Amino acid sequence: MVDVLLGLQWGDEGKGKIVDFLAKEYQIIARFQGGPNAGHTLYLDDKKIVLHTIPSGVFHPGMINLIGNGVVIDPVSFLEECNDIKSHGINLKACLKISERAHLILPSHKALDRASESAKGKDKIGSTLKGIGPTYMDKTGRNGLRIGDILKPDFKQRYQNLKQKHQQILKNMQAEDDIDQFEPAFFEAVEALKEYEIIAAEFWLNDQLQKGQKVLAEGAQGTMLDIDFGTYPFVTSSNTITAGLCTGLGIAPKWVNKVYGVSKAYCTRVGSGPFPSELLDATGEKLREIGKEFGATTGRPRRCGWIDLVALKYACMINGVTDLVLTKSDILDEMDSVGACTSYQIDRQEIKDFPYDIIETTVTPNYTYFPKWDKPLSTCERAQDIPRGFRDLIALIEQQTGVPVTYVSNGAGRSQLIHLV
Ligand code: GDP
Ligand code: IMO
Ligand code: MG
């Protein structure tokens, strides 16, 4: 049986923390898409750890962590992460498996990412510049290199062939070719990568499922960044949604059980693109400041606004969410009033279904406001202690999405999570 946990907004919903919390119920945690563009933050006691490619179950003794075929791996970033995790006393080689079908991010993919973004000028996506887009392009363009290729005797030749293609593109774009300087670190990291267990993960995982092992699939990014259903073209290059776990791990839909959808109790976005409920005023700044809304991967300030129930309802539908998890609820304690966008006004019409042409359309959000809570959420430990105002917000979310809120996270710490029954 596989449960999946994924983001319902534009990423950074707090997925890492929730996976780390739920991990004890599972034997395997598996990443199925994305790559080092992800930044999943966990706290072990007071120690902050940010994971990029490695699943968030890695700090649980006995857990097997799998990097699935749908993930793209940068050996250099992977190695840095491994060293960081090992410094916490984890025997990573014993608890990590990597699909031989996962694609490799080369230094030239990162150069192409930079070139593509700078060519777009003011229309840039706001990519993390980790080479994600170009690597997935090579995958679907049938030119990519896979993790299994690093074990082949002619790997260096295959690398050179692809690099030369990339250099030609960079030349045509009149972009900087600084690839050579990154090669020594790349090949060193490739050697280190070989020491990990590289496997035919689809066979291994299906075998584990047959044996009754419980798997939690950990999403990266968020539904509104999905390549098909997000705010295209301001999206990432993979399927971030529930459907992505079948192609990203090699398992059939029949195994999928619960779908945990994670949403902040407000909303953020990092990078360019539409964000209807964005607050470009002092309230937005206050959310950023109190919520410490700066990217875990790039450090960029996150754009902030109220929760968007039009987008959330759409995300619940696309993913088949069975359980909602609301994070960062404690941040709302500080706000004088709290808004929730319940519909969009487009050309004098009230819209409740997330529109296709969101990029070219002027959207005016309609809000419901809740007065300041009468007591703080940050110190709550039980469902019955949740302040009335936040309870009303939960009721609105449940009514509009049709999905129950199962957990409320009220702090970054591992145990700061309230189970609603
Ligand atoms: P992810 O990419 O979805 O895993 O999320 P990130 O780690 O990029 O960003 C979420 C941030 O919020 C991290 O700094 C977490 O430590 C923090 N966080 C998660 N849940 C809560 C919460 O309930 N309250 C507060 N204050 N911080 C939280
Ligand atoms: P986690 O897993 C937030 C955003 C980038 C950019 C767009 C495309 O931590 O939630 P890419 O590098 O994929 O080409 O960037 O997607 N983005 C994220 N935003 N959280 C993430 O991951 C993100 N991964 C990519 O900012 O707008
Ligand atoms: Mg993140």
Coordinates of C-alpha atoms and ligand atoms in Angstrom, one line a residue:
M1 CA 0.0 0.0 0.0
V2 CA 1.3 3.5 -0.9
D3 CA 0.2 6.7 0.7
V4 CA 1.3 9.9 -1.0
L5 CA 2.0 13.3 0.6
L6 CA 2.3 16.3 -1.7
G7 CA 2.1 20.1 -1.9
L8 CA -1.2 21.7 -3.0
Q9 CA 0.2 25.3 -3.6
W10 CA 3.3 26.6 -5.2
G11 CA 5.8 24.5 -3.1
D12 CA 7.3 25.0 0.4
E13 CA 4.1 24.0 2.1
G14 CA 6.0 22.2 4.8
K15 CA 6.0 18.7 3.2
G16 CA 9.4 17.7 4.7
K17 CA 8.2 18.3 8.3
I18 CA 5.0 16.3 7.7
V19 CA 6.8 13.4 6.0
D20 CA 9.3 13.3 8.9
F21 CA 6.3 13.2 11.3
L22 CA 4.3 10.5 9.5
A23 CA 7.4 8.4 8.7
K24 CA 7.0 6.2 11.7
E25 CA 3.9 4.6 10.2
Y26 CA 5.9 3.4 7.1
Q27 CA 8.8 1.2 6.2
I28 CA 9.8 3.0 3.0
I29 CA 9.8 6.7 2.0
A30 CA 10.1 7.3 -1.7
R31 CA 10.7 10.5 -3.8
F32 CA 9.1 10.3 -7.2
Q33 CA 9.9 13.5 -9.0
G34 CA 11.8 16.8 -8.9
G35 CA 15.4 17.1 -7.9
P36 CA 17.6 19.6 -6.1
N37 CA 15.2 22.4 -6.8
A38 CA 13.3 21.1 -3.8
G39 CA 14.3 22.2 -0.3
H40 CA 12.5 20.3 2.5
T41 CA 13.2 21.5 6.0
L42 CA 13.3 19.3 9.1
Y43 CA 14.1 20.0 12.7
L44 CA 15.9 17.4 14.8
D45 CA 15.7 18.9 18.2
D46 CA 17.0 22.4 17.5
K47 CA 19.1 21.4 14.4
K48 CA 17.7 22.5 11.1
I49 CA 18.3 20.2 8.1
V50 CA 17.4 21.0 4.5
L51 CA 17.0 18.0 2.2
H52 CA 17.0 18.4 -1.6
T53 CA 17.1 15.0 -3.3
I54 CA 17.1 12.6 -0.4
P55 CA 13.7 11.6 1.1
S56 CA 12.7 13.1 4.4
G57 CA 12.5 9.7 6.2
V58 CA 16.2 9.5 6.4
F59 CA 16.5 10.3 10.1
H60 CA 14.2 7.4 11.2
P61 CA 16.2 4.3 12.2
G62 CA 15.4 1.3 10.0
M63 CA 13.6 3.3 7.3
I64 CA 14.5 2.6 3.7
N65 CA 14.6 5.7 1.5
L66 CA 14.2 5.4 -2.2
I67 CA 15.0 8.0 -4.9
G68 CA 12.7 6.9 -7.7
N69 CA 13.2 6.9 -11.5
G70 CA 11.1 10.2 -11.8
V71 CA 13.7 12.2 -9.9
V72 CA 16.6 14.0 -11.5
I73 CA 19.9 13.8 -9.6
D74 CA 22.8 16.2 -9.6
P75 CA 25.7 14.2 -8.2
V76 CA 27.5 17.3 -6.8
S77 CA 24.5 18.5 -4.9
F78 CA 23.7 14.8 -3.9
L79 CA 27.2 14.3 -2.4
E80 CA 27.0 17.6 -0.4
E81 CA 23.7 16.5 1.0
C82 CA 25.0 13.0 1.8
N83 CA 27.9 14.5 3.7
D84 CA 25.6 16.7 5.7
I85 CA 23.3 13.8 6.6
K86 CA 26.3 11.6 7.5
S87 CA 27.5 14.3 9.9
H88 CA 24.4 13.6 11.9
G89 CA 25.5 10.0 12.5
I90 CA 23.3 8.4 9.8
N91 CA 24.7 5.4 7.9
L92 CA 23.2 6.6 4.6
K93 CA 24.6 3.7 2.5
A94 CA 22.5 1.3 4.5
C95 CA 19.2 3.1 4.2
L96 CA 19.3 4.7 0.7
K97 CA 18.5 3.1 -2.7
I98 CA 18.5 4.9 -6.0
S99 CA 16.7 3.9 -9.2
E100 CA 19.0 3.2 -12.1
R101 CA 16.4 4.9 -14.3
A102 CA 16.7 8.3 -12.6
H103 CA 18.2 11.0 -14.9
L104 CA 21.4 12.8 -14.3
I105 CA 21.8 16.5 -14.1
L106 CA 25.1 17.5 -15.8
P107 CA 27.0 20.8 -15.3
S108 CA 25.9 21.7 -18.9
H109 CA 22.2 21.4 -17.9
K110 CA 22.8 24.0 -15.3
A111 CA 24.5 26.3 -17.9
L112 CA 21.5 25.8 -20.2
D113 CA 19.1 26.6 -17.3
R114 CA 21.0 29.9 -16.7
A115 CA 21.1 30.7 -20.5
S116 CA 17.4 30.0 -20.9
E117 CA 16.4 32.2 -18.0
S118 CA 18.6 35.1 -19.1
A119 CA 17.2 34.8 -22.7
K120 CA 13.7 35.2 -21.3
G121 CA 14.5 38.5 -19.6
K122 CA 11.6 39.9 -17.7
D123 CA 9.5 36.8 -18.7
K124 CA 11.9 34.4 -16.8
I125 CA 10.3 31.6 -14.9
G126 CA 12.4 32.3 -11.8
S127 CA 13.9 28.9 -11.9
T128 CA 16.1 27.7 -9.1
L129 CA 18.8 27.3 -11.8
K130 CA 19.5 23.7 -10.7
G131 CA 19.3 22.4 -14.3
I132 CA 15.9 20.8 -13.8
G133 CA 14.1 22.0 -17.0
P134 CA 17.0 21.1 -19.4
T135 CA 17.4 17.7 -17.7
Y136 CA 13.7 16.8 -18.1
M137 CA 13.9 18.1 -21.7
D138 CA 16.7 15.7 -22.4
K139 CA 14.7 12.9 -20.8
T140 CA 11.6 13.5 -23.0
G141 CA 13.8 14.4 -25.9
R142 CA 15.4 11.0 -25.5
N143 CA 19.0 12.3 -25.1
G144 CA 19.4 12.1 -21.4
L145 CA 21.9 10.1 -19.3
R146 CA 20.6 7.9 -16.5
I147 CA 22.1 6.8 -13.2
G148 CA 22.6 3.3 -14.6
D149 CA 24.9 4.8 -17.3
I150 CA 27.5 5.9 -14.8
L151 CA 28.3 2.2 -14.3
K152 CA 29.0 1.7 -18.0
P153 CA 32.6 1.6 -19.3
D154 CA 31.8 4.2 -22.0
F155 CA 30.1 6.7 -19.6
K156 CA 32.7 9.4 -20.2
Q157 CA 32.1 9.1 -24.0
R158 CA 28.3 9.4 -23.5
Y159 CA 28.8 12.4 -21.3
Q160 CA 31.0 14.1 -23.9
N161 CA 28.4 13.5 -26.6
L162 CA 25.7 15.1 -24.6
K163 CA 27.9 17.9 -23.4
Q164 CA 28.9 18.7 -27.0
K165 CA 25.2 19.0 -28.0
H166 CA 24.7 21.4 -25.1
Q167 CA 27.7 23.4 -26.0
Q168 CA 26.3 23.9 -29.5
I169 CA 23.0 25.1 -28.1
L170 CA 24.9 27.5 -25.7
K171 CA 26.9 28.8 -28.7
N172 CA 23.7 29.4 -30.7
M173 CA 22.3 31.3 -27.8
Q174 CA 25.5 33.3 -27.4
A175 CA 25.5 32.2 -23.8
E176 CA 28.5 31.6 -21.5
D177 CA 30.1 28.2 -21.6
D178 CA 31.7 27.7 -18.2
I179 CA 31.1 23.9 -18.1
D180 CA 34.7 22.8 -17.9
Q181 CA 35.4 24.4 -14.5
F182 CA 32.6 22.2 -12.9
E183 CA 33.7 18.9 -14.4
P184 CA 36.3 17.8 -11.8
A185 CA 33.7 18.1 -9.0
F186 CA 31.1 16.4 -11.2
F187 CA 33.2 13.3 -11.9
E188 CA 34.4 13.1 -8.4
A189 CA 30.7 13.1 -7.2
V190 CA 29.8 10.5 -9.9
E191 CA 32.4 8.2 -8.3
A192 CA 30.9 8.8 -4.9
L193 CA 27.4 8.1 -6.2
K194 CA 28.6 4.6 -7.4
E195 CA 29.1 3.6 -3.8
Y196 CA 25.3 3.8 -3.2
E197 CA 22.9 1.0 -4.0
I198 CA 21.8 1.6 -7.6
I199 CA 18.9 -0.8 -8.3
A200 CA 16.0 -1.7 -10.6
A201 CA 13.8 0.1 -8.2
E202 CA 10.5 -0.8 -9.9
F203 CA 11.1 -4.5 -9.2
W204 CA 12.3 -3.9 -5.7
L205 CA 9.4 -1.7 -4.8
N206 CA 6.7 -3.9 -6.3
D207 CA 8.2 -6.8 -4.4
Q208 CA 8.1 -4.8 -1.2
L209 CA 4.4 -3.9 -1.8
Q210 CA 3.5 -7.6 -2.4
K211 CA 5.1 -8.4 0.9
G212 CA 2.8 -5.9 2.6
Q213 CA 5.4 -3.1 3.3
K214 CA 3.9 0.4 3.7
V215 CA 5.3 3.1 1.5
L216 CA 4.9 6.9 1.8
A217 CA 5.6 8.7 -1.5
E218 CA 7.0 12.2 -0.9
G219 CA 6.1 14.9 -3.4
A220 CA 8.3 17.9 -4.2
Q221 CA 7.2 21.3 -5.4
G222 CA 3.4 21.7 -5.5
T223 CA 0.3 21.1 -7.6
M224 CA 0.3 24.7 -9.0
L225 CA 3.8 24.1 -10.3
D226 CA 2.8 20.8 -12.1
I227 CA 3.9 20.7 -15.7
D228 CA 0.4 19.9 -16.9
F229 CA -2.0 21.5 -14.4
G230 CA 0.1 24.3 -12.8
T231 CA 0.2 27.9 -13.9
Y232 CA 2.0 27.1 -17.2
P233 CA 4.6 28.2 -18.3
F234 CA 5.5 29.4 -14.7
V235 CA 5.9 25.8 -13.5
T236 CA 8.5 23.2 -12.9
S237 CA 9.2 20.4 -15.4
S238 CA 7.7 17.3 -13.7
N239 CA 4.3 16.0 -12.7
T240 CA 4.1 17.0 -9.0
I241 CA 0.6 15.5 -8.6
T242 CA -0.6 12.1 -7.4
A243 CA -0.5 10.6 -10.9
G244 CA 3.3 11.4 -11.0
L245 CA 4.0 8.7 -8.4
C246 CA 3.0 5.8 -10.7
T247 CA 5.3 7.0 -13.5
G248 CA 7.9 8.2 -11.0
L249 CA 8.2 4.9 -9.1
G250 CA 6.9 2.3 -11.5
I251 CA 3.9 1.2 -9.5
A252 CA 0.2 0.8 -10.5
P253 CA -2.6 3.1 -9.3
K254 CA -4.2 0.2 -7.5
W255 CA -1.6 0.5 -4.7
V256 CA -2.4 4.1 -3.9
N257 CA -4.4 4.6 -0.7
K258 CA -4.4 7.9 1.2
V259 CA -3.5 11.2 -0.5
Y260 CA -2.2 13.8 2.1
G261 CA -2.4 17.3 0.6
V262 CA -0.3 19.9 2.4
S263 CA -1.2 23.5 2.3
K264 CA -0.1 26.5 4.3
A265 CA -2.9 28.2 6.2
Y266 CA -2.0 31.2 4.0
C267 CA -0.1 31.1 0.6
T268 CA 3.4 31.7 -0.8
R269 CA 5.1 31.5 -4.1
V270 CA 8.8 31.9 -5.0
G271 CA 9.7 32.7 -8.6
S272 CA 7.6 34.4 -11.3
G273 CA 4.0 33.7 -12.4
P274 CA 0.4 34.4 -11.4
F275 CA -0.6 34.4 -7.7
P276 CA -4.1 35.8 -7.5
S277 CA -4.3 36.2 -3.7
E278 CA -0.8 37.8 -3.4
L279 CA -0.6 40.7 -0.9
L280 CA 1.7 43.4 -2.2
D281 CA 1.2 45.5 1.0
A282 CA 2.3 45.6 4.6
T283 CA 0.2 42.5 5.4
G284 CA 2.1 40.5 2.8
E285 CA 5.3 41.7 4.3
K286 CA 4.2 40.8 7.8
L287 CA 3.4 37.3 6.7
R288 CA 6.9 37.1 5.1
E289 CA 8.6 38.4 8.2
I290 CA 6.8 36.4 10.8
G291 CA 6.6 33.3 8.6
K292 CA 10.4 33.6 7.8
E293 CA 9.3 33.2 4.2
F294 CA 12.7 32.8 2.4
G295 CA 13.4 30.0 0.0
A296 CA 15.1 26.9 1.6
T297 CA 17.0 26.2 -1.7
T298 CA 17.8 29.7 -3.0
G299 CA 17.2 32.0 0.0
R300 CA 15.0 34.2 -2.2
P301 CA 12.1 36.1 -0.5
R302 CA 8.8 34.3 -1.0
R303 CA 5.8 36.2 -2.2
C304 CA 3.0 36.0 0.4
G305 CA -0.8 36.2 0.4
W306 CA -4.0 34.7 1.8
I307 CA -5.0 31.1 1.3
D308 CA -6.6 30.6 -2.2
L309 CA -9.5 28.2 -1.9
V310 CA -10.2 28.3 -5.7
A311 CA -6.7 27.0 -6.3
L312 CA -6.9 24.6 -3.3
K313 CA -10.2 23.1 -4.5
Y314 CA -8.7 22.5 -7.9
A315 CA -5.5 20.9 -6.4
C316 CA -7.7 18.6 -4.2
M317 CA -9.6 17.5 -7.3
I318 CA -6.5 16.9 -9.5
N319 CA -4.8 14.9 -6.7
G320 CA -7.8 13.1 -5.2
V321 CA -6.8 14.4 -1.8
T322 CA -8.2 12.4 1.1
D323 CA -6.6 14.3 4.0
L324 CA -5.7 17.9 4.2
V325 CA -2.8 19.1 6.3
L326 CA -2.7 22.8 7.2
T327 CA 0.8 24.1 8.1
K328 CA 2.1 27.3 9.5
S329 CA -1.1 28.0 11.3
D330 CA 0.8 29.6 14.2
I331 CA 1.9 32.5 11.9
L332 CA -1.7 33.7 11.6
D333 CA -1.7 34.3 15.4
E334 CA 0.0 37.6 14.7
M335 CA -2.4 38.9 12.1
D336 CA -5.1 41.4 13.0
S337 CA -7.5 39.6 10.7
V338 CA -7.1 36.6 8.4
G339 CA -8.4 36.4 4.8
A340 CA -9.4 33.4 2.6
C341 CA -10.0 33.8 -1.1
T342 CA -13.3 32.1 -1.9
S343 CA -13.7 33.0 -5.6
Y344 CA -12.3 35.1 -8.4
Q345 CA -13.9 38.0 -10.1
I346 CA -13.1 37.9 -13.8
D347 CA -14.8 40.3 -16.3
R348 CA -17.6 40.9 -13.7
Q349 CA -18.2 37.2 -13.4
E350 CA -17.6 35.2 -10.2
I351 CA -15.4 32.2 -10.9
K352 CA -14.9 29.2 -8.6
D353 CA -13.0 26.9 -11.0
F354 CA -9.3 27.6 -11.5
P355 CA -9.1 29.1 -15.0
Y356 CA -6.9 28.0 -17.9
D357 CA -5.9 31.5 -19.0
I358 CA -4.9 32.7 -15.6
I359 CA -1.7 34.3 -17.1
E360 CA -3.5 36.7 -19.4
T361 CA -6.5 37.4 -17.2
T362 CA -7.0 40.1 -14.6
V363 CA -8.2 38.3 -11.6
T364 CA -9.7 40.1 -8.6
P365 CA -10.0 37.8 -5.6
N366 CA -13.1 37.8 -3.4
Y367 CA -12.3 37.3 0.3
T368 CA -13.9 36.1 3.5
Y369 CA -12.2 37.6 6.6
F370 CA -11.9 36.2 10.1
P371 CA -11.3 38.4 13.1
K372 CA -8.1 38.0 15.2
W373 CA -8.2 34.7 17.2
D374 CA -9.1 35.1 20.9
K375 CA -6.1 32.8 22.0
P376 CA -2.9 31.7 20.3
L377 CA -2.7 28.6 18.1
S378 CA 1.0 28.3 18.6
T379 CA 0.6 26.9 22.1
C380 CA -2.3 24.5 21.3
E381 CA -1.7 20.8 21.8
R382 CA -5.2 19.4 21.4
A383 CA -7.9 19.8 18.8
Q384 CA -10.4 21.1 21.3
D385 CA -8.1 24.0 22.2
I386 CA -8.0 25.4 18.7
P387 CA -9.3 29.0 18.7
R388 CA -12.8 29.6 17.3
G389 CA -11.7 31.8 14.4
F390 CA -9.3 29.2 13.1
R391 CA -11.9 26.5 13.5
D392 CA -14.2 28.7 11.3
L393 CA -11.4 28.9 8.7
I394 CA -11.1 25.1 8.8
A395 CA -14.8 24.7 8.3
L396 CA -14.7 27.0 5.2
I397 CA -11.8 25.1 3.7
E398 CA -13.5 21.8 4.2
Q399 CA -16.8 23.1 2.8
Q400 CA -15.1 24.5 -0.3
T401 CA -12.8 21.6 -1.0
G402 CA -15.0 18.8 0.2
V403 CA -11.9 17.3 2.0
P404 CA -11.4 17.0 5.8
V405 CA -8.6 18.7 7.5
T406 CA -6.8 15.9 9.4
Y407 CA -3.7 17.7 10.8
V408 CA -2.9 21.2 11.8
S409 CA 0.8 22.1 12.1
N410 CA 1.4 24.9 14.5
G411 CA 5.2 25.2 14.7
A412 CA 8.3 24.1 12.8
G413 CA 9.2 21.5 15.5
R414 CA 8.8 17.8 14.9
S415 CA 6.0 17.3 17.4
Q416 CA 4.1 20.6 16.8
L417 CA 1.2 18.9 15.0
I418 CA -2.4 18.6 16.1
H419 CA -4.4 15.6 14.9
L420 CA -8.1 16.4 14.2
V421 CA -10.5 13.5 14.4
Ligands
GDP1 P1 8.7 22.0 1.9 O1 9.5 22.3 0.7 O2 7.3 21.8 1.5 O3 9.2 20.8 2.7 O4 8.8 23.3 2.8 P2 10.1 24.1 3.2 O5 10.9 23.4 4.1 O6 10.7 24.7 2.0 O7 9.4 25.4 3.9 C1 8.6 25.3 5.0 C2 9.1 26.1 6.1 O8 8.2 26.2 7.2 C3 10.3 25.4 6.8 O9 11.2 26.4 7.2 C4 9.7 24.7 8.0 O10 10.6 24.5 9.1 C5 8.6 25.6 8.4 N1 7.4 25.0 9.0 C6 6.8 23.9 8.6 N2 5.6 23.8 9.3 C7 5.5 24.9 10.1 C8 4.6 25.3 11.0 O11 3.5 24.7 11.3 N3 4.9 26.5 11.7 C9 6.0 27.2 11.4 N4 6.2 28.4 12.1 N5 6.9 26.8 10.5 C10 6.7 25.6 9.9
IMO2 P1 9.8 22.3 -2.7 O1 9.9 20.8 -2.9 C1 9.0 26.3 -4.2 C2 9.8 27.0 -8.5 C3 10.9 28.0 -8.8 C4 10.4 28.5 -10.1 C5 9.7 27.3 -10.8 C6 10.6 26.5 -11.7 O2 10.8 22.8 -1.7 O3 8.4 22.7 -2.4 P2 12.8 25.0 -11.5 O4 14.0 25.2 -10.8 O5 12.0 23.8 -11.1 O6 13.0 25.1 -13.0 O7 11.8 26.3 -11.1 O8 9.4 26.4 -9.7 N1 10.2 25.9 -7.6 C7 9.9 25.8 -6.3 N2 9.2 26.7 -5.5 N3 9.4 25.1 -3.7 C8 10.0 24.2 -4.5 O9 10.3 22.9 -4.1 C9 10.3 24.6 -5.8 N4 10.9 23.9 -6.9 C10 10.8 24.7 -7.9 O10 11.0 29.0 -7.8 O11 9.4 29.4 -9.9
MG3 MG 10.8 23.9 0.0

